PDB file of C-alpha atoms in Angstrom:
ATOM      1  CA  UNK A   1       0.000   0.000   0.000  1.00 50.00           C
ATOM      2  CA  UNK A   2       1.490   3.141  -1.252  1.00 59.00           C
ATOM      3  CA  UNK A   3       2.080   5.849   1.318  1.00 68.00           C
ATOM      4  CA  UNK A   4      -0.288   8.528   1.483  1.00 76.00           C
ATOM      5  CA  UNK A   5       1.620  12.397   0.632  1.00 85.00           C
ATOM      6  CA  UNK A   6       1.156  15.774   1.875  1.00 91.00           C
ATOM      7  CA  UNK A   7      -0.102  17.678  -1.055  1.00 96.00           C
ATOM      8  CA  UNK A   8       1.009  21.195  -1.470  1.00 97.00           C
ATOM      9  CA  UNK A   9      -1.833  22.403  -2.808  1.00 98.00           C
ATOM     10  CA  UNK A  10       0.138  26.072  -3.462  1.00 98.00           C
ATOM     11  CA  UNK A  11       1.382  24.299  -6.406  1.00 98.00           C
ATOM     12  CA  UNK A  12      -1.648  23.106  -7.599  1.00 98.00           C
ATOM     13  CA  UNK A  13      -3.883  25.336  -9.954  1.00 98.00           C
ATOM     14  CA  UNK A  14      -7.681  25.197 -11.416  1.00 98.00           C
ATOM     15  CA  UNK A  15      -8.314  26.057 -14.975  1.00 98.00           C
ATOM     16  CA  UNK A  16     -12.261  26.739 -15.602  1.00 98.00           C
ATOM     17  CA  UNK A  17     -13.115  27.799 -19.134  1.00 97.00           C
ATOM     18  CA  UNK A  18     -16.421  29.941 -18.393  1.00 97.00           C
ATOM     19  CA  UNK A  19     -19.025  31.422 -21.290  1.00 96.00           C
ATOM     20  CA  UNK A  20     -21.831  33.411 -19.978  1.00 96.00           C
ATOM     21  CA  UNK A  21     -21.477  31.781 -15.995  1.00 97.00           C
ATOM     22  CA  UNK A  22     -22.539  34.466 -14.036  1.00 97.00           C
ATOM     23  CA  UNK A  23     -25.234  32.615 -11.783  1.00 96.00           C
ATOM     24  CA  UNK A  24     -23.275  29.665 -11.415  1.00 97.00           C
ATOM     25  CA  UNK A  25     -19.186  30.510 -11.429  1.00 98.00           C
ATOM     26  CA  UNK A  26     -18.976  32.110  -8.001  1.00 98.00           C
ATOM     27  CA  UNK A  27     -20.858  28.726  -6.409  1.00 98.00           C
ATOM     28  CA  UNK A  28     -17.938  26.809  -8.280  1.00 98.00           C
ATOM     29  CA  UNK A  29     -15.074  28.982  -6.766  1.00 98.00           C
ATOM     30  CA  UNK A  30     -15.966  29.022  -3.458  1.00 98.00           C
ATOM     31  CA  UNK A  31     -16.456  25.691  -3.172  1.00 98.00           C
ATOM     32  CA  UNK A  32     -13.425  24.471  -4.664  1.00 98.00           C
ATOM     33  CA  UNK A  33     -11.447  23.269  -1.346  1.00 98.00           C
ATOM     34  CA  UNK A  34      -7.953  24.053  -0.493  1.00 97.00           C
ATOM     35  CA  UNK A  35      -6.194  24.935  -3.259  1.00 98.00           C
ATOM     36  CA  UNK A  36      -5.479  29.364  -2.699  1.00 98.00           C
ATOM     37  CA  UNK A  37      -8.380  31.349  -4.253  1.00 98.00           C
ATOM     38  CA  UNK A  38      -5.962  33.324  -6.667  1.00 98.00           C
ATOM     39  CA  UNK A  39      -4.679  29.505  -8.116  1.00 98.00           C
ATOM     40  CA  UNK A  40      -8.126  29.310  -9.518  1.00 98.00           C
ATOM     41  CA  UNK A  41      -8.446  30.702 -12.924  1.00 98.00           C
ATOM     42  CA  UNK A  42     -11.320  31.462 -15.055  1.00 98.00           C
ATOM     43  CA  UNK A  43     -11.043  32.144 -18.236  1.00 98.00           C
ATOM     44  CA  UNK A  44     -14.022  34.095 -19.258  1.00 98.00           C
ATOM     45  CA  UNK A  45     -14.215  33.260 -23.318  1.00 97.00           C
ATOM     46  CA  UNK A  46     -16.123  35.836 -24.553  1.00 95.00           C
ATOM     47  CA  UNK A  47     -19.250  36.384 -22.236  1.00 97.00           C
ATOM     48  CA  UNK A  48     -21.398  38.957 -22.686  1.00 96.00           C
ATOM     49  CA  UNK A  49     -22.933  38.692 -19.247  1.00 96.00           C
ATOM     50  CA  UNK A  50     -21.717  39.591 -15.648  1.00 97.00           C
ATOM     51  CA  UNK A  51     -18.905  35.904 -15.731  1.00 98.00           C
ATOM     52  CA  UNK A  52     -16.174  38.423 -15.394  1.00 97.00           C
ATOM     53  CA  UNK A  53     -16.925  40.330 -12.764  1.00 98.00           C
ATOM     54  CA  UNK A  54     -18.531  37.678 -10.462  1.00 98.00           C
ATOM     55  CA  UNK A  55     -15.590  35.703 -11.431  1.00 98.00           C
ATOM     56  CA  UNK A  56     -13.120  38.967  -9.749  1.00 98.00           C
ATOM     57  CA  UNK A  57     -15.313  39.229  -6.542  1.00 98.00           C
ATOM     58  CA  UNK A  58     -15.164  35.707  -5.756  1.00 98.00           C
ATOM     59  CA  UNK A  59     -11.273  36.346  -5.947  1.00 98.00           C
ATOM     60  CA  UNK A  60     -10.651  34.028  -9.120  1.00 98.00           C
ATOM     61  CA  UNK A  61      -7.849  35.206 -11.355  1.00 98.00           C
ATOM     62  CA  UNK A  62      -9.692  35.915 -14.341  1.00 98.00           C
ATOM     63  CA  UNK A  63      -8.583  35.908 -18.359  1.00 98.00           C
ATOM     64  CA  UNK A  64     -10.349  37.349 -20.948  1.00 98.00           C
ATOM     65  CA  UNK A  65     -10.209  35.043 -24.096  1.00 98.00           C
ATOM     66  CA  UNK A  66     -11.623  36.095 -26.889  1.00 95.00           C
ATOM     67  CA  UNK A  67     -11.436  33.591 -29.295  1.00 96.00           C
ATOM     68  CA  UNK A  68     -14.581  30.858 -28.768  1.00 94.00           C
ATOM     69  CA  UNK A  69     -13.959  27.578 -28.390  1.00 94.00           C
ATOM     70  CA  UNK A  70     -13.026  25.507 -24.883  1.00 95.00           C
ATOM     71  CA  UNK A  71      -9.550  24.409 -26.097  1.00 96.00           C
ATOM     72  CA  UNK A  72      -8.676  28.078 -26.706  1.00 97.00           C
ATOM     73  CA  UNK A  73      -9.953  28.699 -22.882  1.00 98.00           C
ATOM     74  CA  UNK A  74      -8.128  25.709 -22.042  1.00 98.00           C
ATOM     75  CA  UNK A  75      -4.559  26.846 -23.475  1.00 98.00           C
ATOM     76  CA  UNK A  76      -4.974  30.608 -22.245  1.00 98.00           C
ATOM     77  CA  UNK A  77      -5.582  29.162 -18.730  1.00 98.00           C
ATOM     78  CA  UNK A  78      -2.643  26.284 -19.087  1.00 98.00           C
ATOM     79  CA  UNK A  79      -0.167  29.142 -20.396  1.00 98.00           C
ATOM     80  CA  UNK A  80      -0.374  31.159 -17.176  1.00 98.00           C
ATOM     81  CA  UNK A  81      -0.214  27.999 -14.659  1.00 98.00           C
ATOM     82  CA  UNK A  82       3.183  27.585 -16.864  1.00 98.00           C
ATOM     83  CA  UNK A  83       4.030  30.641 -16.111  1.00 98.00           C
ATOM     84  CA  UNK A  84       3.504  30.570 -12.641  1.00 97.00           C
ATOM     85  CA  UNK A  85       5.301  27.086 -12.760  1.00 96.00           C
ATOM     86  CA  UNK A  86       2.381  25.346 -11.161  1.00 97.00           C
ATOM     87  CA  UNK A  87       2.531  21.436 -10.542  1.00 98.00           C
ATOM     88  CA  UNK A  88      -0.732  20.590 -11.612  1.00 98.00           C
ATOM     89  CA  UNK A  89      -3.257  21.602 -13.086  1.00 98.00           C
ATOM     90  CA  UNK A  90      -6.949  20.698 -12.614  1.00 98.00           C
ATOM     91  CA  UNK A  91      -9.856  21.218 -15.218  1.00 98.00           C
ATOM     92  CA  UNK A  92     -13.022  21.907 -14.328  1.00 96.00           C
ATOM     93  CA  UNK A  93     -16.795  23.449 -15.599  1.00 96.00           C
ATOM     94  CA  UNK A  94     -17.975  27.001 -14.578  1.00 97.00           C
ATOM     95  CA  UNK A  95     -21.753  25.679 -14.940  1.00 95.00           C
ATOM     96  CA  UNK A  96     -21.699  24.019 -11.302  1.00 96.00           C
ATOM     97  CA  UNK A  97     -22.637  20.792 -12.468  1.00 95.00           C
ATOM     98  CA  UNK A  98     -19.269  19.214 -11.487  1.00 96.00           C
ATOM     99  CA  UNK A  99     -18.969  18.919  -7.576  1.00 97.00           C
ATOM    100  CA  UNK A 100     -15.792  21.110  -6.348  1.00 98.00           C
ATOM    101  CA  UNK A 101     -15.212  19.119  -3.331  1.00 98.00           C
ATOM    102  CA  UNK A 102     -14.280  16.467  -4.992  1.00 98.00           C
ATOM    103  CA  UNK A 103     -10.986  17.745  -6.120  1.00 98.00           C
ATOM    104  CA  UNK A 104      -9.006  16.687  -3.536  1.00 98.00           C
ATOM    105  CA  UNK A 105     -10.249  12.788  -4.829  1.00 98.00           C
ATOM    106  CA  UNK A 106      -9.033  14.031  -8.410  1.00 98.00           C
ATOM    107  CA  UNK A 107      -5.438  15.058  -7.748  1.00 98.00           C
ATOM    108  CA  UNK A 108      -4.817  12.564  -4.729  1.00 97.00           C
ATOM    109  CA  UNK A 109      -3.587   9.574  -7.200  1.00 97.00           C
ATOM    110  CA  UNK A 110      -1.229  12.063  -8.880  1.00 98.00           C
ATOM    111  CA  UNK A 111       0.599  12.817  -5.572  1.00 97.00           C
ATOM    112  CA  UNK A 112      -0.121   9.000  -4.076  1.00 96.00           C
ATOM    113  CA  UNK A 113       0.234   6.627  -6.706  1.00 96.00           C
ATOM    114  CA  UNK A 114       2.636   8.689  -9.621  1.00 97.00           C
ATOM    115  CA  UNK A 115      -0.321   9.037 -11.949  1.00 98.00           C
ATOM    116  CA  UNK A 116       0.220  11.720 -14.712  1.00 98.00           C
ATOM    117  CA  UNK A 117      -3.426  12.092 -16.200  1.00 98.00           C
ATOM    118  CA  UNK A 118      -6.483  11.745 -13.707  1.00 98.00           C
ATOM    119  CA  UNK A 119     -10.130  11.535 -15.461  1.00 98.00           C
ATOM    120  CA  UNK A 120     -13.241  12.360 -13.198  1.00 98.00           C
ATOM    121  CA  UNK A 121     -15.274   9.923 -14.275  1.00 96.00           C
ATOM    122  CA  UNK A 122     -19.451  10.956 -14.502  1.00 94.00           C
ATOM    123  CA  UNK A 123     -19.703   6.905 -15.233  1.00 91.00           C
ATOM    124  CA  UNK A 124     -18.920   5.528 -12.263  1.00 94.00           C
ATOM    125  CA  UNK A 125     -20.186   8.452  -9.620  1.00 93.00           C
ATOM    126  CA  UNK A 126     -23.651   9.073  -8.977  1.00 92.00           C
ATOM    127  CA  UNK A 127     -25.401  10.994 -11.875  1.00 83.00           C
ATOM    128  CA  UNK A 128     -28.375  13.044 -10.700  1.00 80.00           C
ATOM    129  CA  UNK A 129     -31.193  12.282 -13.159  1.00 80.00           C
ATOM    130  CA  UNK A 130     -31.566  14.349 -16.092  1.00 71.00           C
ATOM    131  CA  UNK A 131     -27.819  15.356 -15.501  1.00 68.00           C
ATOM    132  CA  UNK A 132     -26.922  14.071 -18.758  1.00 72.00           C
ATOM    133  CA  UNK A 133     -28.281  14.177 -22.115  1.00 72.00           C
ATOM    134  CA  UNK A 134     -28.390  10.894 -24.565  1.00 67.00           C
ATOM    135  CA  UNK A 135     -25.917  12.082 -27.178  1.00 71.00           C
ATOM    136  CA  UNK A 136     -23.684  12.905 -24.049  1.00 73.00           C
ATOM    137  CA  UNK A 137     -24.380   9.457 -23.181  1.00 73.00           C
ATOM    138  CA  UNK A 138     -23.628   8.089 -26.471  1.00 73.00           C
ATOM    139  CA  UNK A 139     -20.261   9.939 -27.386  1.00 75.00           C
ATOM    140  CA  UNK A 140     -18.847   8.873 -23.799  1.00 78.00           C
ATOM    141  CA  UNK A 141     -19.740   5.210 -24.411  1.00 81.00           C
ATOM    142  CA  UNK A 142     -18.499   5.395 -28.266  1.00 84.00           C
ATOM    143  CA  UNK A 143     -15.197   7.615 -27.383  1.00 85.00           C
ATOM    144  CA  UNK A 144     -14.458   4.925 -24.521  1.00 87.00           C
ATOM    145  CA  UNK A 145     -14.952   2.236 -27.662  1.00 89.00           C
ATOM    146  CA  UNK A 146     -12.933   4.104 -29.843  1.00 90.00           C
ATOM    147  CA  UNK A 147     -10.004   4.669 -27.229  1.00 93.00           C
ATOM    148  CA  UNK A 148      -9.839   0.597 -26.315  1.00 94.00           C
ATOM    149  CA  UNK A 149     -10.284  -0.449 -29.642  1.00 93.00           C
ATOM    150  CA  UNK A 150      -7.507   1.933 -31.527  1.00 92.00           C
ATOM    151  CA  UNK A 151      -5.194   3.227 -28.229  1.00 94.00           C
ATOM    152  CA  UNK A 152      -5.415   0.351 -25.758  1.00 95.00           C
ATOM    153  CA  UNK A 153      -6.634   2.202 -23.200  1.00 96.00           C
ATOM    154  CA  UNK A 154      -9.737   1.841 -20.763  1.00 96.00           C
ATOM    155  CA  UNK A 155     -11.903   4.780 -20.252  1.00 96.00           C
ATOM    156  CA  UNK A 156     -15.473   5.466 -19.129  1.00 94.00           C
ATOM    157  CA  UNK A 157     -15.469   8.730 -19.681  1.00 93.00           C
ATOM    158  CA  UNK A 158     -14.286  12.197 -21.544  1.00 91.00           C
ATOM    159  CA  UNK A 159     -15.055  14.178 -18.346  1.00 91.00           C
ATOM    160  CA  UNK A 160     -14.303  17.561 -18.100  1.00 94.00           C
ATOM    161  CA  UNK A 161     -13.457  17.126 -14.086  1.00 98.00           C
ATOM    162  CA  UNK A 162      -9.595  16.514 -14.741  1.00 98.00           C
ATOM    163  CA  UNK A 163      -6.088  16.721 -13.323  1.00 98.00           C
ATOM    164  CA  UNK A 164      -2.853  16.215 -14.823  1.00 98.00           C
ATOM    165  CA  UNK A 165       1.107  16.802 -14.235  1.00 98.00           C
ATOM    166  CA  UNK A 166       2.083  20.264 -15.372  1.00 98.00           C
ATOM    167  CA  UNK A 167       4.823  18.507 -16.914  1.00 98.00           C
ATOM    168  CA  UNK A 168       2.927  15.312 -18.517  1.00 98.00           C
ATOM    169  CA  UNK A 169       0.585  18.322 -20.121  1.00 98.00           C
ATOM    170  CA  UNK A 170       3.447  20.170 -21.705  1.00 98.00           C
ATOM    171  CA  UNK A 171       4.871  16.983 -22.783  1.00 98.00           C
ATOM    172  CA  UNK A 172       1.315  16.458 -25.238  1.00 98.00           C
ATOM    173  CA  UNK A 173       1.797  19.454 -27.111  1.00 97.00           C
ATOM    174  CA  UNK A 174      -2.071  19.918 -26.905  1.00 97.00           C
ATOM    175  CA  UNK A 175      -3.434  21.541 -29.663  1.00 94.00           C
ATOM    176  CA  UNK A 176      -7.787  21.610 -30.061  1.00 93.00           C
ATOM    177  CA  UNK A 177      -8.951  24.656 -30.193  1.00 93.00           C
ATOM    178  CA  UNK A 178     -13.132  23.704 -29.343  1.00 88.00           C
ATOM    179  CA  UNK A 179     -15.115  20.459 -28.638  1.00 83.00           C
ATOM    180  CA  UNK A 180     -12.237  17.914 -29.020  1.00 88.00           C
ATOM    181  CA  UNK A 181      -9.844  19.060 -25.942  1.00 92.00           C
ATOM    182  CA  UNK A 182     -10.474  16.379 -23.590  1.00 93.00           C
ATOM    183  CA  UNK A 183     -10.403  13.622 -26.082  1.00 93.00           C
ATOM    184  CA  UNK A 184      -7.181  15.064 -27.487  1.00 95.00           C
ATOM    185  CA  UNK A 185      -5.943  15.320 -24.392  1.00 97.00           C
ATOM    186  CA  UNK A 186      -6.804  11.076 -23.384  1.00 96.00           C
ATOM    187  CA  UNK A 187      -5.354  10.062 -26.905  1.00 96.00           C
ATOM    188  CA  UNK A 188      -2.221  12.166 -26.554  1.00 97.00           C
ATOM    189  CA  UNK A 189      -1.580  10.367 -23.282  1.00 98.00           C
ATOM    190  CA  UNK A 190      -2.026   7.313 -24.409  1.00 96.00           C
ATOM    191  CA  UNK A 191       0.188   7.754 -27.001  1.00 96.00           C
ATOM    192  CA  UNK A 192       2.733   8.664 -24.783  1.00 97.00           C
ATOM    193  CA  UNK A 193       2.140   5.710 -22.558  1.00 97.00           C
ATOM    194  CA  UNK A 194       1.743   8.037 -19.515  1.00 98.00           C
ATOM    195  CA  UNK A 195       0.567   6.220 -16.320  1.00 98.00           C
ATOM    196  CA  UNK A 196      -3.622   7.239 -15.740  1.00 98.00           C
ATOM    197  CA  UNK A 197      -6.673   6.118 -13.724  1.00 98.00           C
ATOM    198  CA  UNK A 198     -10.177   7.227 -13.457  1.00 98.00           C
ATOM    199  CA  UNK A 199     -11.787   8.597 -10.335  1.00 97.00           C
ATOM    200  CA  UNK A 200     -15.443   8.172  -9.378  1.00 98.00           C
ATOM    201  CA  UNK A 201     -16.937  12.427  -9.529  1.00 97.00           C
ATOM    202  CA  UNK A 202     -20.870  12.815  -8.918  1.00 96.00           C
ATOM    203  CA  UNK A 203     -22.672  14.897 -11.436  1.00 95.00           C
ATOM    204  CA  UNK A 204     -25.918  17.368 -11.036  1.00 94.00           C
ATOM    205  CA  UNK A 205     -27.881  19.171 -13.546  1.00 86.00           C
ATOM    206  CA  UNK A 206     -25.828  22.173 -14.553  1.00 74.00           C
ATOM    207  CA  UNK A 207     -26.823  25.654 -14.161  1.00 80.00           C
ATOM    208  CA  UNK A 208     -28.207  27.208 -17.691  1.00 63.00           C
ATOM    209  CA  UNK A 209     -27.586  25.419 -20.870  1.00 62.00           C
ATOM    210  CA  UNK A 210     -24.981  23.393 -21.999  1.00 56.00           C
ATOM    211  CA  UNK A 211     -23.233  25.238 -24.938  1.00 53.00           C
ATOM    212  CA  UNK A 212     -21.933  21.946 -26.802  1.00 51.00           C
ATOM    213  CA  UNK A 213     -24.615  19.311 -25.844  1.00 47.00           C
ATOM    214  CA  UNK A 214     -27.701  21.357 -24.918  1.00 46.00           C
ATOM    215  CA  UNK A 215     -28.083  22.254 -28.830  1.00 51.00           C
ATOM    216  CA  UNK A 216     -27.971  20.088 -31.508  1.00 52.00           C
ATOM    217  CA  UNK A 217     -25.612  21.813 -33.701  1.00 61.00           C
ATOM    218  CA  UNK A 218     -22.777  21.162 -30.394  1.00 59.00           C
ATOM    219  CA  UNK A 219     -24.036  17.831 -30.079  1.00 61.00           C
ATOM    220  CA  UNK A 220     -23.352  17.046 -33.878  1.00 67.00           C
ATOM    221  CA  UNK A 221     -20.111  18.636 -33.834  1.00 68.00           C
ATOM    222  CA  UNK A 222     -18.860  17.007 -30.951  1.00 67.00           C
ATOM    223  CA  UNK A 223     -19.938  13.850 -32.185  1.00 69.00           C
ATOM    224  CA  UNK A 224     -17.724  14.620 -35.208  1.00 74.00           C
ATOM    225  CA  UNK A 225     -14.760  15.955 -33.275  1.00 72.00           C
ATOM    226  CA  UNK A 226     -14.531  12.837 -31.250  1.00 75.00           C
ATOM    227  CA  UNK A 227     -14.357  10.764 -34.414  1.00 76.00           C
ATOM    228  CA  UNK A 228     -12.148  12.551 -36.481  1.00 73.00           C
ATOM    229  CA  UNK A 229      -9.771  13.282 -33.407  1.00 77.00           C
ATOM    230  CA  UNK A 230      -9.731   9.104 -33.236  1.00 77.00           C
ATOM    231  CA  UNK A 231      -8.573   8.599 -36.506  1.00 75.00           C
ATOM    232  CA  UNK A 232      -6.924  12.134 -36.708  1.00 78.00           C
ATOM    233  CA  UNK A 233      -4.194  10.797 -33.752  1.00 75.00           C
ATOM    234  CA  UNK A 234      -4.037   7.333 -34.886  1.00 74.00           C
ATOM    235  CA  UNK A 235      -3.036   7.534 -38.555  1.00 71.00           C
ATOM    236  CA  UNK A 236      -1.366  11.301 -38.670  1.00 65.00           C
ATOM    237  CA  UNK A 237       1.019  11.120 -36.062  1.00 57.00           C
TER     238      UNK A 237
END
């Protein structure tokens, strides 16, 4: 049984891509535990609501990125935590359908066990009904197909609740700009054979409406994404 570590959580940061968040964003920073207020950064991409400013008065560090897409949130956020020569970094959603507390779960197999990438997995936590929609359903089950099949690996899910080595990231050259991120992101590290596990995360109904699988256009396209980022990594690289 591996010995359990003290986690400096000083060195760990939270990266939450956030569109139009303003009722939900300041529930998700205050209830992220431990980790110092001004690690957690929001990177409001392009809202034309109040996600900014609630975002500043719950004491997140807040970028503005203008360009739409969640990879694009994703790298402005990752670029800083470089910067600031974080550890690790954690992903998570502004919509507060994630639960916060559960980060120290996420990042404890990094510091206990040597894991590089840590999926929160919505599959095998408790999913409060109507949490999920069926082609979220459906791309999580055919990604996890996809990744076995062509990769090797064993997922149950693309979750968005995430935490990976500062160092493993930079090592993936990560390079989505929109819906394919976290799939990039699972192939990538497969690729490079880096050690990962899946953690059990509850999920609730979000707050507002999903911008990728609460329309149909999103849904589509991240259908698409996840296939073409399957075969994209496999046969290009």
């Amino acid at each position: 049984m591996n010995k359990t570590v003290v986690i400096d959580y000083t060195k760990i940061f939270v990266v939450i891509p956030a569109f139009n968040e303003e009722d939900s964003i300041a529930k998700v920073v205050n209830e992220i535990p431990q980790v110092p207020t001004k690690n957690i950064i929001v990177v409001n991409n392009g809202s034309t609501d109040q996600t900014q400013q609630v975002a500043e008065a719950a004491g997140a560090t807040v970028l503005l990125e203008s360009r739409k897409g969640y990879g694009w949130a994703c790298l402005k956020g990752c670029a800083l935590v470089e910067e600031l020569k974080g550890e690790t970094i954690v992903f998570l959603d502004g919509d507060y359908s994630d639960y916060p507390e559960q980060l120290v779960d996420v990042v404890a197999p990094i510091y206990n066990d040597g894991v590089d990438l840590v999926i929160g997995s919505r599959a095998l936590g408790k999913r409060e009904k109507g949490s999920m929609t069926i082609p979220q359903h459906f791309g999580n089950w055919l990604a996890s197909k996809l990744l076995k099949i062509f990769y090797g690996v064993n997922y149950t899910d693309l979750g968005p609740f995430r935490a990976i080595r500062l160092e493993s990231y930079k090592s993936l050259c990560m390079n989505d700009k929109t819906y394919g991120w976290t799939i990039e992101m699972q192939i990538k590290s497969a690729q490079k054979k880096q050690k990962y596990c899946e953690i059990p995360v509850d999920y609730k109904a979000r707050i507002g409406q999903s911008k990728v699988s609460g329309t149909v256009k999103g849904s589509v396209m991240a259908g698409i994404k996840i296939i073409f980022a399957v075969f994209k990594y496999k046969f290009t690289q």
